[in-house]
mmCIF file of C-alpha atoms in Angstrom:
data_model
loop_
_atom_site.group_PDB
_atom_site.id
_atom_site.type_symbol
_atom_site.label_atom_id
_atom_site.label_comp_id
_atom_site.label_asym_id
_atom_site.label_seq_id
_atom_site.Cartn_x
_atom_site.Cartn_y
_atom_site.Cartn_z
ATOM 1 C CA UNK A 1 -35.660 -5.970 13.051
ATOM 2 C CA UNK A 2 -36.643 -3.217 10.444
ATOM 3 C CA UNK A 3 -37.354 -1.279 13.554
ATOM 4 C CA UNK A 4 -34.299 -1.650 15.207
ATOM 5 C CA UNK A 5 -32.076 -0.900 12.067
ATOM 6 C CA UNK A 6 -34.443 2.120 11.528
ATOM 7 C CA UNK A 7 -33.401 3.471 15.223
ATOM 8 C CA UNK A 8 -29.978 2.716 14.834
ATOM 9 C CA UNK A 9 -29.865 4.688 11.605
ATOM 10 C CA UNK A 10 -31.662 7.136 13.427
ATOM 11 C CA UNK A 11 -29.201 7.659 16.223
ATOM 12 C CA UNK A 12 -26.135 7.523 13.666
ATOM 13 C CA UNK A 13 -27.628 10.464 11.634
ATOM 14 C CA UNK A 14 -27.948 12.568 14.935
ATOM 15 C CA UNK A 15 -24.322 11.677 15.947
ATOM 16 C CA UNK A 16 -23.048 12.993 12.457
ATOM 17 C CA UNK A 17 -25.330 16.344 12.835
ATOM 18 C CA UNK A 18 -24.155 16.614 15.980
ATOM 19 C CA UNK A 19 -20.347 16.283 15.281
ATOM 20 C CA UNK A 20 -19.987 19.455 13.689
ATOM 21 C CA UNK A 21 -21.457 21.544 16.249
ATOM 22 C CA UNK A 22 -19.046 19.669 18.888
ATOM 23 C CA UNK A 23 -15.981 21.223 16.570
ATOM 24 C CA UNK A 24 -17.583 24.539 16.803
ATOM 25 C CA UNK A 25 -18.363 24.690 20.534
ATOM 26 C CA UNK A 26 -14.430 23.273 20.901
ATOM 27 C CA UNK A 27 -13.426 26.065 19.126
ATOM 28 C CA UNK A 28 -15.175 28.622 21.184
ATOM 29 C CA UNK A 29 -13.355 26.694 24.191
ATOM 30 C CA UNK A 30 -9.999 27.530 22.719
ATOM 31 C CA UNK A 31 -11.127 31.194 22.048
ATOM 32 C CA UNK A 32 -12.012 31.906 25.845
ATOM 33 C CA UNK A 33 -9.019 30.011 26.985
ATOM 34 C CA UNK A 34 -7.099 32.233 25.131
ATOM 35 C CA UNK A 35 -8.272 35.753 26.262
ATOM 36 C CA UNK A 36 -7.928 33.864 29.915
ATOM 37 C CA UNK A 37 -4.356 33.435 29.388
ATOM 38 C CA UNK A 38 -3.637 37.026 27.518
ATOM 39 C CA UNK A 39 -5.066 38.360 30.708
ATOM 40 C CA UNK A 40 -2.512 36.609 32.489
ATOM 41 C CA UNK A 41 0.382 37.345 30.882
ATOM 42 C CA UNK A 42 0.701 33.766 29.021
ATOM 43 C CA UNK A 43 0.896 34.857 25.884
ATOM 44 C CA UNK A 44 2.721 32.282 23.989
ATOM 45 C CA UNK A 45 0.193 29.586 24.571
ATOM 46 C CA UNK A 46 -2.943 32.180 24.310
ATOM 47 C CA UNK A 47 -1.688 32.572 20.565
ATOM 48 C CA UNK A 48 -1.778 29.150 19.707
ATOM 49 C CA UNK A 49 -4.773 28.172 21.394
ATOM 50 C CA UNK A 50 -6.172 30.610 18.735
ATOM 51 C CA UNK A 51 -4.483 28.636 15.897
ATOM 52 C CA UNK A 52 -5.673 25.708 17.244
ATOM 53 C CA UNK A 53 -9.186 27.315 17.291
ATOM 54 C CA UNK A 54 -8.838 27.731 13.680
ATOM 55 C CA UNK A 55 -8.081 24.124 12.829
ATOM 56 C CA UNK A 56 -11.364 23.385 14.529
ATOM 57 C CA UNK A 57 -13.082 25.737 12.516
ATOM 58 C CA UNK A 58 -11.788 24.258 9.579
ATOM 59 C CA UNK A 59 -12.715 20.644 10.681
ATOM 60 C CA UNK A 60 -15.976 21.272 11.612
ATOM 61 C CA UNK A 61 -17.046 23.051 8.173
ATOM 62 C CA UNK A 62 -15.154 20.142 6.273
ATOM 63 C CA UNK A 63 -17.136 17.495 8.637
ATOM 64 C CA UNK A 64 -20.129 19.231 7.697
ATOM 65 C CA UNK A 65 -19.362 19.323 3.797
ATOM 66 C CA UNK A 66 -18.360 15.576 3.661
ATOM 67 C CA UNK A 67 -21.566 14.207 5.844
ATOM 68 C CA UNK A 68 -23.945 17.038 3.821
ATOM 69 C CA UNK A 69 -25.187 17.652 7.311
ATOM 70 C CA UNK A 70 -24.713 21.978 7.036
ATOM 71 C CA UNK A 71 -27.428 23.704 8.559
ATOM 72 C CA UNK A 72 -28.774 27.406 9.256
ATOM 73 C CA UNK A 73 -28.216 26.571 13.024
ATOM 74 C CA UNK A 74 -24.679 25.290 12.700
ATOM 75 C CA UNK A 75 -24.047 28.373 10.276
ATOM 76 C CA UNK A 76 -25.345 30.944 12.843
ATOM 77 C CA UNK A 77 -23.280 29.061 15.839
ATOM 78 C CA UNK A 78 -20.378 29.164 13.987
ATOM 79 C CA UNK A 79 -20.298 32.853 13.290
ATOM 80 C CA UNK A 80 -20.792 33.509 17.045
ATOM 81 C CA UNK A 81 -18.091 31.440 17.767
ATOM 82 C CA UNK A 82 -15.928 32.998 15.123
ATOM 83 C CA UNK A 83 -16.562 36.241 16.567
ATOM 84 C CA UNK A 84 -15.013 35.306 19.750
ATOM 85 C CA UNK A 85 -12.442 32.901 18.822
ATOM 86 C CA UNK A 86 -11.071 35.169 15.760
ATOM 87 C CA UNK A 87 -11.902 38.880 17.058
ATOM 88 C CA UNK A 88 -12.588 39.107 20.412
ATOM 89 C CA UNK A 89 -9.319 36.554 21.291
ATOM 90 C CA UNK A 90 -6.729 37.801 19.262
ATOM 91 C CA UNK A 91 -7.549 41.460 19.687
ATOM 92 C CA UNK A 92 -7.077 40.733 23.680
ATOM 93 C CA UNK A 93 -4.424 39.125 23.144
ATOM 94 C CA UNK A 94 -2.816 42.388 20.936
ATOM 95 C CA UNK A 95 -4.302 44.637 23.632
ATOM 96 C CA UNK A 96 -2.450 42.731 26.788
ATOM 97 C CA UNK A 97 0.638 42.528 24.888
ATOM 98 C CA UNK A 98 1.399 46.330 23.691
ATOM 99 C CA UNK A 99 -1.779 48.654 23.999
ATOM 100 C CA UNK A 100 -2.592 48.522 27.565
ATOM 101 C CA UNK A 101 0.673 50.555 27.998
ATOM 102 C CA UNK A 102 0.050 53.111 25.193
ATOM 103 C CA UNK A 103 -2.648 55.051 26.959
ATOM 104 C CA UNK A 104 -6.284 55.428 27.555
ATOM 105 C CA UNK A 105 -7.612 54.953 24.308
ATOM 106 C CA UNK A 106 -5.170 52.477 22.529
ATOM 107 C CA UNK A 107 -8.025 49.923 22.930
ATOM 108 C CA UNK A 108 -10.359 51.697 20.338
ATOM 109 C CA UNK A 109 -7.892 49.860 17.560
ATOM 110 C CA UNK A 110 -8.786 46.540 19.360
ATOM 111 C CA UNK A 111 -12.811 47.380 19.165
ATOM 112 C CA UNK A 112 -12.236 48.160 15.437
ATOM 113 C CA UNK A 113 -10.863 44.807 14.762
ATOM 114 C CA UNK A 114 -13.556 42.886 16.700
ATOM 115 C CA UNK A 115 -16.010 45.458 14.812
ATOM 116 C CA UNK A 116 -14.469 44.519 11.476
ATOM 117 C CA UNK A 117 -14.955 40.762 12.473
ATOM 118 C CA UNK A 118 -18.656 41.320 13.143
ATOM 119 C CA UNK A 119 -19.223 43.234 9.873
ATOM 120 C CA UNK A 120 -17.313 40.802 8.176
ATOM 121 C CA UNK A 121 -18.965 37.447 9.216
ATOM 122 C CA UNK A 122 -22.570 39.118 9.063
ATOM 123 C CA UNK A 123 -22.160 39.918 5.601
ATOM 124 C CA UNK A 124 -20.896 36.121 4.662
ATOM 125 C CA UNK A 125 -23.831 34.846 6.303
ATOM 126 C CA UNK A 126 -25.760 37.404 4.427
ATOM 127 C CA UNK A 127 -24.428 36.705 1.054
ATOM 128 C CA UNK A 128 -23.807 33.112 1.872
ATOM 129 C CA UNK A 129 -25.871 31.401 -0.783
ATOM 130 C CA UNK A 130 -24.434 33.533 -3.289
ATOM 131 C CA UNK A 131 -21.039 33.406 -2.802
ATOM 132 C CA UNK A 132 -18.636 31.655 -5.206
ATOM 133 C CA UNK A 133 -17.500 28.230 -3.986
ATOM 134 C CA UNK A 134 -14.052 29.493 -5.257
ATOM 135 C CA UNK A 135 -13.323 32.214 -2.822
ATOM 136 C CA UNK A 136 -14.276 34.458 -0.274
ATOM 137 C CA UNK A 137 -15.231 38.238 -0.690
ATOM 138 C CA UNK A 138 -13.184 40.057 1.779
ATOM 139 C CA UNK A 139 -10.342 38.365 4.317
ATOM 140 C CA UNK A 140 -11.667 35.714 6.269
ATOM 141 C CA UNK A 141 -11.712 36.189 9.364
ATOM 142 C CA UNK A 142 -10.037 33.290 10.845
ATOM 143 C CA UNK A 143 -7.264 34.572 8.424
ATOM 144 C CA UNK A 144 -6.857 37.690 9.964
ATOM 145 C CA UNK A 145 -7.252 36.807 13.726
ATOM 146 C CA UNK A 146 -4.590 34.163 13.438
ATOM 147 C CA UNK A 147 -2.119 36.343 11.866
ATOM 148 C CA UNK A 148 -2.359 38.780 14.647
ATOM 149 C CA UNK A 149 -2.473 35.486 17.159
ATOM 150 C CA UNK A 150 1.150 34.383 16.159
ATOM 151 C CA UNK A 151 2.710 37.771 15.965
ATOM 152 C CA UNK A 152 3.763 36.915 19.231
ATOM 153 C CA UNK A 153 5.651 33.498 19.037
ATOM 154 C CA UNK A 154 7.074 35.640 15.705
ATOM 155 C CA UNK A 155 8.735 38.092 18.316
ATOM 156 C CA UNK A 156 10.706 35.052 19.926
ATOM 157 C CA UNK A 157 12.515 33.437 16.951
ATOM 158 C CA UNK A 158 16.276 34.392 16.337
ATOM 159 C CA UNK A 159 15.440 35.888 13.324
ATOM 160 C CA UNK A 160 12.928 38.962 14.661
ATOM 161 C CA UNK A 161 15.515 39.243 17.727
ATOM 162 C CA UNK A 162 18.388 40.151 15.472
ATOM 163 C CA UNK A 163 16.916 41.566 12.057
ATOM 164 C CA UNK A 164 12.982 43.453 13.414
ATOM 165 C CA UNK A 165 13.724 43.762 16.916
ATOM 166 C CA UNK A 166 14.538 47.543 16.091
ATOM 167 C CA UNK A 167 11.350 48.133 13.848
ATOM 168 C CA UNK A 168 8.819 50.353 15.885
ATOM 169 C CA UNK A 169 6.295 47.531 16.143
ATOM 170 C CA UNK A 170 3.456 49.231 18.267
ATOM 171 C CA UNK A 171 2.824 51.501 15.369
ATOM 172 C CA UNK A 172 3.402 48.532 13.202
ATOM 173 C CA UNK A 173 1.002 46.548 14.889
ATOM 174 C CA UNK A 174 -1.938 49.463 14.713
ATOM 175 C CA UNK A 175 -1.413 49.652 11.241
ATOM 176 C CA UNK A 176 -1.444 46.036 10.517
ATOM 177 C CA UNK A 177 -4.834 45.747 12.624
ATOM 178 C CA UNK A 178 -6.290 48.503 10.137
ATOM 179 C CA UNK A 179 -5.167 46.878 7.077
ATOM 180 C CA UNK A 180 -6.598 43.634 8.316
ATOM 181 C CA UNK A 181 -9.902 45.073 9.477
ATOM 182 C CA UNK A 182 -10.286 46.902 5.924
ATOM 183 C CA UNK A 183 -9.558 43.492 4.568
ATOM 184 C CA UNK A 184 -12.177 41.875 5.680
ATOM 185 C CA UNK A 185 -14.820 44.758 5.074
ATOM 186 C CA UNK A 186 -13.422 44.781 1.272
ATOM 187 C CA UNK A 187 -14.531 43.422 -1.832
ATOM 188 C CA UNK A 188 -11.082 41.526 -2.878
ATOM 189 C CA UNK A 189 -11.275 38.142 -3.676
ATOM 190 C CA UNK A 190 -9.432 35.147 -1.587
ATOM 191 C CA UNK A 191 -9.198 32.183 -2.733
ATOM 192 C CA UNK A 192 -10.237 29.260 -0.409
ATOM 193 C CA UNK A 193 -7.841 26.538 0.754
ATOM 194 C CA UNK A 194 -7.505 23.576 -1.558
ATOM 195 C CA UNK A 195 -9.367 20.479 -0.942
ATOM 196 C CA UNK A 196 -8.190 17.472 0.242
ATOM 197 C CA UNK A 197 -8.660 14.091 -1.608
ATOM 198 C CA UNK A 198 -6.909 11.267 -3.634
ATOM 199 C CA UNK A 199 -9.255 10.832 -6.327
ATOM 200 C CA UNK A 200 -8.590 13.831 -8.387
ATOM 201 C CA UNK A 201 -4.914 15.947 -9.142
ATOM 202 C CA UNK A 202 -6.499 18.879 -7.209
ATOM 203 C CA UNK A 203 -7.328 16.885 -4.110
ATOM 204 C CA UNK A 204 -3.855 15.453 -4.363
ATOM 205 C CA UNK A 205 -2.263 18.469 -4.669
ATOM 206 C CA UNK A 206 -4.445 19.622 -1.808
ATOM 207 C CA UNK A 207 -3.255 17.010 0.332
ATOM 208 C CA UNK A 208 0.398 17.695 -0.467
ATOM 209 C CA UNK A 209 -0.350 21.234 0.687
ATOM 210 C CA UNK A 210 -1.191 20.248 3.912
ATOM 211 C CA UNK A 211 1.173 17.894 4.687
ATOM 212 C CA UNK A 212 3.496 20.487 3.994
ATOM 213 C CA UNK A 213 1.741 23.262 6.063
ATOM 214 C CA UNK A 214 1.600 20.408 8.770
ATOM 215 C CA UNK A 215 5.595 19.859 8.504
ATOM 216 C CA UNK A 216 6.221 23.494 9.278
ATOM 217 C CA UNK A 217 3.886 23.470 11.634
ATOM 218 C CA UNK A 218 5.898 20.984 13.806
ATOM 219 C CA UNK A 219 9.378 22.058 12.991
ATOM 220 C CA UNK A 220 9.207 25.613 12.308
ATOM 221 C CA UNK A 221 5.565 27.256 13.507
ATOM 222 C CA UNK A 222 7.101 30.121 15.291
ATOM 223 C CA UNK A 223 8.556 31.783 12.069
ATOM 224 C CA UNK A 224 6.167 30.252 9.494
ATOM 225 C CA UNK A 225 2.866 31.111 10.458
ATOM 226 C CA UNK A 226 3.361 35.445 10.661
ATOM 227 C CA UNK A 227 5.132 35.486 7.279
ATOM 228 C CA UNK A 228 2.376 33.087 5.744
ATOM 229 C CA UNK A 229 -0.533 35.237 7.298
ATOM 230 C CA UNK A 230 1.102 38.050 6.038
ATOM 231 C CA UNK A 231 1.648 36.786 2.711
ATOM 232 C CA UNK A 232 -1.895 35.603 2.365
ATOM 233 C CA UNK A 233 -3.227 39.141 3.324
ATOM 234 C CA UNK A 234 -1.203 40.462 0.617
ATOM 235 C CA UNK A 235 -2.004 38.057 -1.904
ATOM 236 C CA UNK A 236 -5.459 39.154 -2.276
ATOM 237 C CA UNK A 237 -4.733 42.937 -2.866
ATOM 238 C CA UNK A 238 -1.879 41.964 -5.172
ATOM 239 C CA UNK A 239 -4.407 39.806 -7.356
ATOM 240 C CA UNK A 240 -6.978 42.606 -7.226
ATOM 241 C CA UNK A 241 -4.384 44.905 -9.020
ATOM 242 C CA UNK A 242 -3.245 42.961 -11.292
ATOM 243 C CA UNK A 243 -6.854 41.803 -12.148
ATOM 244 C CA UNK A 244 -7.712 45.515 -12.178
ATOM 245 C CA UNK A 245 -5.054 46.550 -14.919
ATOM 246 C CA UNK A 246 -6.001 43.267 -17.056
ATOM 247 C CA UNK A 247 -9.613 44.180 -17.254
ATOM 248 C CA UNK A 248 -8.700 47.998 -17.789
ATOM 249 C CA UNK A 249 -6.648 46.823 -20.872
ATOM 250 C CA UNK A 250 -9.138 44.564 -22.248
ATOM 251 C CA UNK A 251 -11.318 47.084 -21.943
ATOM 252 C CA UNK A 252 -8.999 49.763 -23.770
ATOM 253 C CA UNK A 253 -8.263 46.854 -26.539
ATOM 254 C CA UNK A 254 -12.132 46.787 -26.913
ATOM 255 C CA UNK A 255 -12.754 50.394 -27.444
ATOM 256 C CA UNK A 256 -10.083 50.300 -29.567
ATOM 257 C CA UNK A 257 -11.425 47.570 -32.164
ATOM 258 C CA UNK A 258 -15.359 49.092 -32.080
ATOM 259 C CA UNK A 259 -14.028 52.630 -32.959
ATOM 260 C CA UNK A 260 -14.781 53.606 -36.208
ATOM 261 C CA UNK A 261 -11.725 53.467 -38.833
ATOM 262 C CA UNK A 262 -11.200 57.179 -40.264
ATOM 263 C CA UNK A 263 -11.730 57.867 -43.402
ATOM 264 C CA UNK A 264 -8.185 57.771 -45.491
ATOM 265 C CA UNK A 265 -8.118 60.856 -47.957
ATOM 266 C CA UNK A 266 -5.967 60.340 -50.975
ATOM 267 C CA UNK A 267 -4.702 63.902 -52.143
ATOM 268 C CA UNK A 268 -4.533 64.404 -55.837
ATOM 269 C CA UNK A 269 -1.092 66.766 -56.030
ATOM 270 C CA UNK A 270 -1.353 67.813 -59.509
ATOM 271 C CA UNK A 271 -4.838 69.095 -59.484
ATOM 272 C CA UNK A 272 -3.539 71.045 -56.497
ATOM 273 C CA UNK A 273 -0.702 72.560 -58.092
ATOM 274 C CA UNK A 274 -3.210 73.426 -60.947
ATOM 275 C CA UNK A 275 -5.665 75.484 -58.808
ATOM 276 C CA UNK A 276 -2.926 77.345 -57.125
ATOM 277 C CA UNK A 277 -1.377 78.475 -60.732
ATOM 278 C CA UNK A 278 -5.369 79.627 -61.530
ATOM 279 C CA UNK A 279 -5.028 81.889 -57.945
ATOM 280 C CA UNK A 280 -2.037 83.545 -58.778
ATOM 281 C CA UNK A 281 -2.729 83.897 -62.703
#
C-alpha cells in the first residue's frame, strides 16, 4: 500500500509539473496559427488568437505559482514561446495588414519590434531573480504584442469608422511600434496585474478586476482592448514622470534643510552715523 501510494503521488507530481508546459505549448500553437491566418488575410481571427495566447501565457504562470512547480526549463520555454506569440505574430500581422503595401523596406519596423521583444525577454530572464514581485522593468512583451494585435478589431468598430478613420494610421502604426519597442527596452516600472483570491482584500479586488475585464471581453472586446493597451503603455511613462518630479522635489527640500543658515548681521545705525561724522570732519 505504501509503495502504491508513493507511486500515485509521483504520478500526480509529474502531471502537475507538466501542466504549465502544456499551457505554454498551447500559447505557441495559437501564436503560430495567428501567423498563418495573417498570411491568408484573415486578420480578425489572427488578432484574437494572439490575445488567447496571452491568456494562456497568464494561466501557465498562475498555475506554476499556485502549484510551486516553476523551473528554469519552464522559464526558458516560456520566453521562446513569447518571442513567437508576442513578437513574430503581431509583427507579421501588422506587416501583412499595412506594411506589405508600403515599399520594400517597411518590414524593417516589424523586425525592430521583434528584436525589442527578444532583448526584453533576455533581460527579464537575466534579472528575474532580482526583479520585484510587484512589477516589471520595461513594458511586458505580452502587453506590447497584444496592443498591436487588437488594432485591427478596433478598426471595425463604429467609433473608429466615424471618428478616427481619417487619421494617418500607416504612419501612426509605425510610431506605435517604435514607442512600444522603446517601452520594452526602457527602465520604466510597470505594475503586475492583481492576483486572484478570496481570503484578502487585494485578492478580492483582483477577482473583481478580472470579472470586469471578462465582461468587456464578452460584450465589447473590439472597442475595449486597443484603448486599454494604449492606456497601460502610457501609464508606465506617466508614473515615471510623476515619480521623477517627486524625487527631484524631495532632493531640493533635503538640500534646503542641509544648507547652513546664513549669519544674521545686526547693524548699529547710531555707531554708523558717528563714524560718518568723524570722516566728514
